[in-house]
Coordinates of C-alpha atoms in Angstrom, one line a residue:
M29 CA -12.1 1.9 41.1
V30 CA -12.2 5.2 39.0
D31 CA -11.1 8.4 41.0
Y32 CA -14.6 10.3 41.5
I33 CA -15.2 13.9 42.0
G34 CA -18.8 14.8 42.2
T35 CA -20.5 18.2 43.5
A36 CA -20.2 17.2 47.3
R37 CA -16.5 16.7 47.0
L38 CA -15.8 19.8 45.6
R39 CA -18.2 22.0 48.1
E40 CA -15.2 19.9 50.3
L41 CA -12.7 21.0 48.8
I42 CA -12.7 23.6 48.4
S43 CA -14.3 24.9 52.0
R44 CA -11.0 23.3 53.3
V45 CA -8.6 25.4 51.1
G46 CA -10.9 27.8 50.8
S47 CA -12.1 29.3 47.1
G48 CA -9.0 32.0 46.0
R49 CA -5.9 30.1 47.5
F50 CA -7.8 27.3 45.0
I51 CA -7.7 29.7 42.2
E52 CA -4.3 30.9 43.1
E53 CA -2.4 28.0 42.9
L54 CA -4.7 26.5 40.1
S55 CA -3.4 29.5 37.7
G56 CA -0.2 27.7 38.6
E57 CA -0.8 24.3 37.8
I58 CA -1.7 26.5 34.0
E59 CA 0.8 29.0 34.0
A60 CA 3.6 26.0 34.2
D61 CA 1.2 23.8 31.4
Y62 CA 1.9 26.8 29.9
R63 CA 5.2 26.6 30.1
R64 CA 5.2 23.4 28.4
W65 CA 3.3 25.1 26.0
D66 CA 4.8 22.3 22.7
D67 CA 4.4 19.5 24.9
F68 CA 0.6 19.2 24.1
E69 CA -1.5 17.2 20.9
K70 CA -3.6 20.6 20.6
S71 CA -7.4 21.9 18.5
P72 CA -10.2 23.3 18.7
R73 CA -12.5 21.4 20.9
H74 CA -15.8 19.8 18.9
A75 CA -18.8 21.8 18.3
I76 CA -22.6 20.7 17.8
H77 CA -24.4 23.4 17.1
S78 CA -28.6 23.5 17.9
S79 CA -30.9 27.0 18.1
G80 CA -30.5 26.8 22.0
G81 CA -26.9 26.7 22.5
V82 CA -23.8 24.8 21.9
I83 CA -22.8 21.1 23.1
E84 CA -18.6 20.5 22.8
L85 CA -16.3 18.4 24.0
M86 CA -12.2 19.1 24.4
P87 CA -9.4 17.3 24.4
T88 CA -5.4 17.2 25.1
S89 CA -2.4 15.0 26.0
D90 CA 0.7 15.9 27.1
G91 CA 2.1 12.1 25.8
R92 CA 1.3 11.3 29.7
L93 CA -2.4 12.5 30.6
Y94 CA -5.2 12.0 28.2
S95 CA -7.4 14.3 29.5
F96 CA -11.4 15.1 27.6
K97 CA -14.1 17.9 28.5
Y98 CA -18.1 17.7 28.1
V99 CA -19.5 21.6 28.2
N100 CA -22.1 22.5 27.2
G101 CA -23.9 26.5 26.7
H102 CA -27.0 27.0 25.9
P103 CA -28.6 31.0 27.8
K104 CA -31.7 30.7 27.2
N105 CA -31.9 27.6 30.3
T106 CA -31.7 30.7 33.2
A107 CA -35.5 30.3 32.5
K108 CA -37.2 27.4 32.5
H109 CA -34.5 27.0 36.0
L110 CA -31.5 25.2 34.5
L111 CA -27.4 25.8 34.4
T112 CA -26.4 28.0 31.7
V113 CA -23.3 25.6 31.4
T114 CA -22.9 22.4 33.3
A115 CA -19.9 20.2 32.3
F116 CA -17.6 17.4 33.7
G117 CA -14.2 15.9 32.4
L118 CA -12.1 12.9 32.8
L119 CA -8.2 12.1 33.2
A120 CA -6.9 9.2 32.0
D121 CA -3.0 7.6 31.9
V122 CA -1.8 7.9 28.5
G123 CA 0.6 5.1 28.7
T124 CA -2.6 2.4 28.7
G125 CA -5.7 4.5 28.4
Y126 CA -7.2 4.0 31.9
P127 CA -9.3 6.7 32.9
L128 CA -7.6 8.2 36.5
L129 CA -10.3 10.7 36.7
L130 CA -14.2 11.8 36.5
S131 CA -14.6 14.8 37.6
E132 CA -17.9 17.4 38.2
M133 CA -16.7 20.1 36.3
T134 CA -20.3 22.7 35.8
F135 CA -17.2 24.9 39.0
V136 CA -13.9 23.6 38.2
T137 CA -14.5 25.6 34.6
A138 CA -16.2 28.9 36.8
L139 CA -12.6 28.9 38.4
R140 CA -10.5 27.0 35.8
T141 CA -11.3 30.9 34.2
A142 CA -10.6 32.9 36.9
A143 CA -7.7 31.6 37.3
I144 CA -7.0 32.0 33.5
S145 CA -8.2 35.1 33.1
A146 CA -5.7 36.5 36.7
L147 CA -2.7 34.5 34.7
A148 CA -3.1 36.5 31.8
A149 CA -4.3 40.2 33.4
R150 CA -0.9 40.0 36.0
R151 CA 0.9 40.0 32.6
M152 CA -1.1 42.3 30.7
A153 CA -3.0 44.9 32.9
R154 CA -0.9 47.9 33.9
P155 CA 1.1 47.6 36.8
A156 CA -0.4 49.3 39.1
T157 CA -4.6 47.6 38.9
R158 CA -6.3 48.6 41.3
V159 CA -9.9 49.1 39.5
M160 CA -11.7 46.9 37.2
A161 CA -15.0 46.6 35.7
L162 CA -17.1 43.5 35.2
I163 CA -20.2 44.0 33.1
G164 CA -22.2 40.7 33.5
N165 CA -23.0 40.3 37.1
G166 CA -24.1 36.3 37.2
A167 CA -22.2 32.9 37.3
Q168 CA -19.6 33.4 36.3
S169 CA -19.0 37.1 38.1
E170 CA -17.5 36.1 41.4
F171 CA -14.9 33.5 40.5
Q172 CA -14.0 36.5 38.8
A173 CA -14.2 39.6 41.6
I174 CA -11.5 36.7 43.9
A175 CA -9.2 36.1 40.8
F176 CA -8.7 39.3 40.5
H177 CA -8.9 40.5 44.1
R178 CA -6.2 37.9 45.6
L179 CA -3.8 37.7 42.4
V180 CA -4.4 41.5 40.3
G181 CA -4.9 43.6 43.2
V182 CA -8.1 44.4 41.5
R183 CA -10.0 47.3 45.2
N184 CA -12.5 49.0 43.5
L185 CA -15.3 47.0 42.2
R186 CA -17.2 48.5 39.8
L187 CA -20.9 46.5 38.6
Y188 CA -23.2 46.2 35.4
D189 CA -26.1 44.2 33.9
T190 CA -29.0 44.1 32.9
D191 CA -30.6 42.2 35.2
P192 CA -30.8 44.3 37.9
Q193 CA -31.2 40.9 39.9
A194 CA -28.1 39.6 39.0
T195 CA -26.1 42.5 40.4
S196 CA -27.7 42.2 44.0
K197 CA -26.8 38.3 43.8
L198 CA -23.1 39.6 43.3
M199 CA -23.4 41.8 45.4
R200 CA -24.7 39.8 48.3
N201 CA -21.8 37.3 47.4
L202 CA -19.5 39.6 48.0
E203 CA -20.7 40.9 50.7
S204 CA -20.2 37.3 52.4
L205 CA -16.4 36.9 51.1
Q206 CA -15.7 39.8 53.3
L207 CA -12.8 40.2 50.5
P208 CA -9.8 42.9 52.6
G209 CA -10.5 46.2 51.6
L210 CA -13.1 46.0 48.0
E211 CA -15.2 48.6 47.5
V212 CA -18.0 47.5 45.1
T213 CA -20.0 49.9 43.1
R214 CA -23.8 49.2 40.8
C215 CA -23.6 51.7 37.8
A216 CA -25.5 52.5 36.4
S217 CA -24.5 51.6 32.5
T218 CA -22.3 50.0 30.6
A219 CA -20.6 53.3 29.9
D220 CA -20.0 54.2 33.5
A221 CA -19.0 51.0 34.6
V222 CA -15.9 51.4 32.8
R223 CA -15.2 54.7 33.1
G224 CA -12.2 55.6 34.7
A225 CA -11.4 51.3 34.4
D226 CA -7.7 49.7 34.3
V227 CA -9.6 46.6 33.3
V228 CA -12.2 45.4 31.8
T229 CA -14.5 42.4 32.1
T230 CA -17.0 41.0 30.1
A231 CA -18.8 37.8 30.2
T232 CA -22.2 38.0 28.9
A233 CA -24.4 34.7 28.0
D234 CA -26.8 35.9 25.2
K235 CA -25.3 33.3 22.1
R236 CA -25.2 36.6 20.3
N237 CA -23.6 39.1 18.1
A238 CA -23.8 41.7 21.6
I239 CA -21.9 44.8 22.1
I240 CA -21.5 45.8 24.8
L241 CA -18.3 47.0 24.9
T242 CA -17.5 50.3 22.0
P243 CA -14.8 52.0 20.8
Q244 CA -15.9 55.3 22.8
M245 CA -15.3 53.5 26.8
I246 CA -11.4 52.0 25.4
E247 CA -9.3 54.7 27.3
P248 CA -5.7 54.6 27.1
G249 CA -3.6 51.9 29.2
M250 CA -6.7 49.2 30.2
H251 CA -6.9 45.8 29.6
L252 CA -10.0 44.0 28.4
N253 CA -10.3 40.4 29.7
A254 CA -13.1 39.5 27.1
V255 CA -15.0 35.7 28.2
G256 CA -18.6 35.7 27.0
G257 CA -17.7 35.5 23.6
D258 CA -16.9 31.7 23.9
C259 CA -19.1 30.0 20.2
P260 CA -19.4 31.4 16.8
G261 CA -21.7 34.4 16.4
K262 CA -21.0 34.9 19.2
T263 CA -19.1 38.2 20.6
E264 CA -19.2 40.8 23.4
L265 CA -16.9 43.9 20.8
H266 CA -17.9 46.2 18.6
P267 CA -15.8 45.1 15.7
E268 CA -13.3 48.2 15.2
I269 CA -12.2 48.3 19.0
L270 CA -10.7 45.0 17.5
R271 CA -9.3 46.0 14.2
A272 CA -7.7 49.5 15.9
Q273 CA -3.4 48.7 15.4
D274 CA -2.5 50.3 19.4
V275 CA -5.0 47.3 20.4
R276 CA -2.8 44.2 21.7
I277 CA -4.5 41.7 21.2
V278 CA -3.6 38.0 23.4
V279 CA -5.9 34.4 23.4
E280 CA -5.3 31.0 24.6
F281 CA -5.1 29.2 20.7
E282 CA -5.3 31.0 17.3
P283 CA -7.2 28.0 16.0
Q284 CA -10.0 27.9 18.3
A285 CA -9.8 31.2 18.9
R286 CA -10.8 32.1 14.8
I287 CA -13.8 30.3 15.4
E288 CA -14.9 31.2 19.0
G289 CA -13.2 34.4 20.2
E290 CA -14.2 38.3 19.4
I291 CA -11.8 37.7 16.9
Q292 CA -14.3 36.2 14.6
Q293 CA -15.2 39.5 13.4
L294 CA -11.5 39.5 11.9
G295 CA -11.6 38.3 8.3
A296 CA -8.4 36.6 6.7
V297 CA -7.2 39.3 6.4
D298 CA -8.2 43.4 6.7
E299 CA -9.1 45.7 3.0
L300 CA -6.3 46.7 2.6
G301 CA -4.4 43.3 2.7
A302 CA -3.3 42.7 5.1
V303 CA -3.4 40.1 8.4
R304 CA -4.2 41.4 11.7
T305 CA -2.2 39.6 14.1
V306 CA -3.2 38.0 17.9
T307 CA -0.3 36.6 19.9
E308 CA -1.2 33.4 21.5
L309 CA -1.1 33.1 25.7
A310 CA 1.8 30.3 26.2
D311 CA 4.1 33.2 23.9
V312 CA 3.6 35.6 26.9
V313 CA 3.7 33.6 29.7
R314 CA 7.0 32.0 27.7
G315 CA 8.4 35.6 27.5
R316 CA 8.7 34.7 23.8
L317 CA 6.7 38.0 23.7
P318 CA 5.5 40.8 26.0
G319 CA 1.8 41.6 27.5
R320 CA 1.4 45.5 26.7
A321 CA 4.5 47.6 25.4
N322 CA 3.4 50.6 27.9
D323 CA 1.2 51.8 30.3
R324 CA -1.4 53.4 27.3
E325 CA -1.3 50.4 25.3
V326 CA -5.2 48.7 25.0
T327 CA -4.8 45.1 26.0
L328 CA -7.8 42.6 25.5
F329 CA -7.7 39.1 26.1
D330 CA -9.6 37.1 24.0
S331 CA -10.0 34.2 26.2
V332 CA -12.7 31.4 25.0
G333 CA -11.7 28.6 27.2
F334 CA -9.5 26.4 26.3
A335 CA -9.2 22.2 27.0
L336 CA -5.2 23.2 28.3
N337 CA -6.8 24.4 31.0
D338 CA -9.0 22.1 31.8
F339 CA -5.8 19.4 31.7
S340 CA -4.3 21.6 34.0
S341 CA -7.6 21.9 36.6
L342 CA -8.2 17.8 37.1
R343 CA -4.4 17.1 37.0
Y344 CA -4.7 20.2 40.0
L345 CA -7.8 18.1 41.2
R346 CA -6.5 15.1 41.7
R347 CA -3.5 15.5 44.3
L348 CA -5.8 18.3 45.6
N349 CA -8.4 14.8 46.2
A350 CA -5.4 12.9 47.1
E351 CA -3.9 14.8 49.5
Q352 CA -7.0 14.8 52.1
P353 CA -6.9 12.8 54.9
D354 CA -9.8 10.4 53.8
G355 CA -8.4 9.9 50.2
G356 CA -12.1 11.1 48.3
Q357 CA -14.1 8.8 47.1
C358 CA -14.2 5.8 43.7
I359 CA -16.5 4.5 41.0
D360 CA -15.9 1.0 39.9
L361 CA -16.1 2.5 36.2
I362 CA -13.8 -0.3 34.8
P363 CA -14.8 -4.1 35.2
E364 CA -11.6 -6.0 37.8
L365 CA -11.3 -9.2 36.2
D366 CA -8.6 -12.1 36.9
D367 CA -8.4 -12.3 33.3
P368 CA -8.6 -10.0 31.5
K369 CA -9.0 -11.5 28.7
D370 CA -12.9 -13.8 29.4
L371 CA -14.4 -10.0 29.8
F372 CA -17.2 -12.4 29.6
A373 CA -17.2 -13.8 33.4
G374 CA -17.0 -10.2 34.5
L375 CA -20.5 -10.1 34.4
S376 CA -21.3 -12.7 36.5
P377 CA -22.9 -12.9 40.8
E378 CA -20.1 -15.0 41.3
H379 CA -17.3 -12.5 40.3
A380 CA -19.2 -9.6 41.5
Q381 CA -19.2 -11.4 44.9
E382 CA -15.9 -12.4 44.9
R383 CA -14.7 -8.0 43.9
A384 CA -16.9 -6.7 46.3
K385 CA -15.4 -9.1 49.3
L386 CA -11.2 -7.6 47.9
R387 CA -12.9 -4.3 48.1
R388 CA -13.8 -4.9 52.0
R389 CA -10.5 -6.4 52.2
R390 CA -9.2 -3.4 51.5
F391 CA -9.2 -1.1 53.0
A392 CA -11.4 -3.0 56.6

C-alpha cells in the first residue's frame, strides 16, 4: 500500500496546521535540503511544449529517496474554467524502487513556490523590508502574500494586475485571512505599485516575453522576486535589468534557469565577450556567497521552480501526514503477492479476496 494525499486530505492538513505555519515549516525543509545540495542528482526538467502550454517532469534523488513531479502550465485554460497549473508528485525508496507517497501538488506547488521565494528573500532583501509590490494577482498571489508577511516581515502590500477582478479576488481573500498588521493597497499601474517598494514580486501567467518591469522602475536596494517566467519564451523583466552590472542574480539551478528563467534573455556572452555570471541559491544558503553586498544593491531571485523544492515538499508532506492521529489514506498502487515471482497469480479473484481479508484484520 502507498500513502496517498489528495486535495481533500491536503485541505485537512492545512486546516490543522494553518497555511502560514505550513509555508514556514516547508521553507525550513527546503533550506535544509539546499544545505546538502551536493547530495542530489540534478538536471533541468523534461518539457514537452505545445502552442497552448507545456507539460513537464521534474525528477531528483539524494541516493536514499527519489521524487518526481508532473506539472503543466497552460495560461489559456482559465478561459475554459480550468486551472493554469495542475500537478501531482511521487516519493519513492531508492533501495527498492517502491513508491512511498503519491500526492496532489497543485496546491503544494503554490505553497512551495511561496516558501522558496521567502527563503531567498530572507537572504537577499534588505533587513528592514516592509513594503512589497505584488504584480500579478492570480493563483500564486495569496501564497506569496502569506509567506512574505510571515517570514520576511512585509506589512504593506501594493497590488496591481491587468485584470481588476484578480486584484479584487486577492483583496477579499487577504481580508478573510486577517493577517496582523498587513495594509493592502490597490494600485493603478505597475509603476505606481513598485514605487518605494522594498520587494517586487512578479507572478504573471502569460506565456510570452512580457516586459512587466523596466529599468526605470528599479530603485536602489530593491529585491526582485521574479516567479512568473518559468519556461522558454516566457519572461517578465526587461533584458537591460539583467545586463546591469549592479544587479545580483540568484537562481535555483543555473542549467535550468538558462533555459527557462529570466536569464534565458542573456546570451552565453555579451557584446564584449563577457559572461554574465549568476549565483545558485545553494551557495547563498550555505554561506559560500552573499545574498547582497549592501543596502543599495539590487538583487534578483530568478525562480523557475526546481525539483529539489518538490522533493522537500513530498518528504515534509509524508511526515506531516503520518503525524496526524488518523494516519491518512493508502491506495493499492503496487501488487502485494505471496510469491513475488508469480505476478500472474495476483490477477486472480481469489488472491484479491485473501488480500482484502488481511487488510481488514490489519486495521480491525
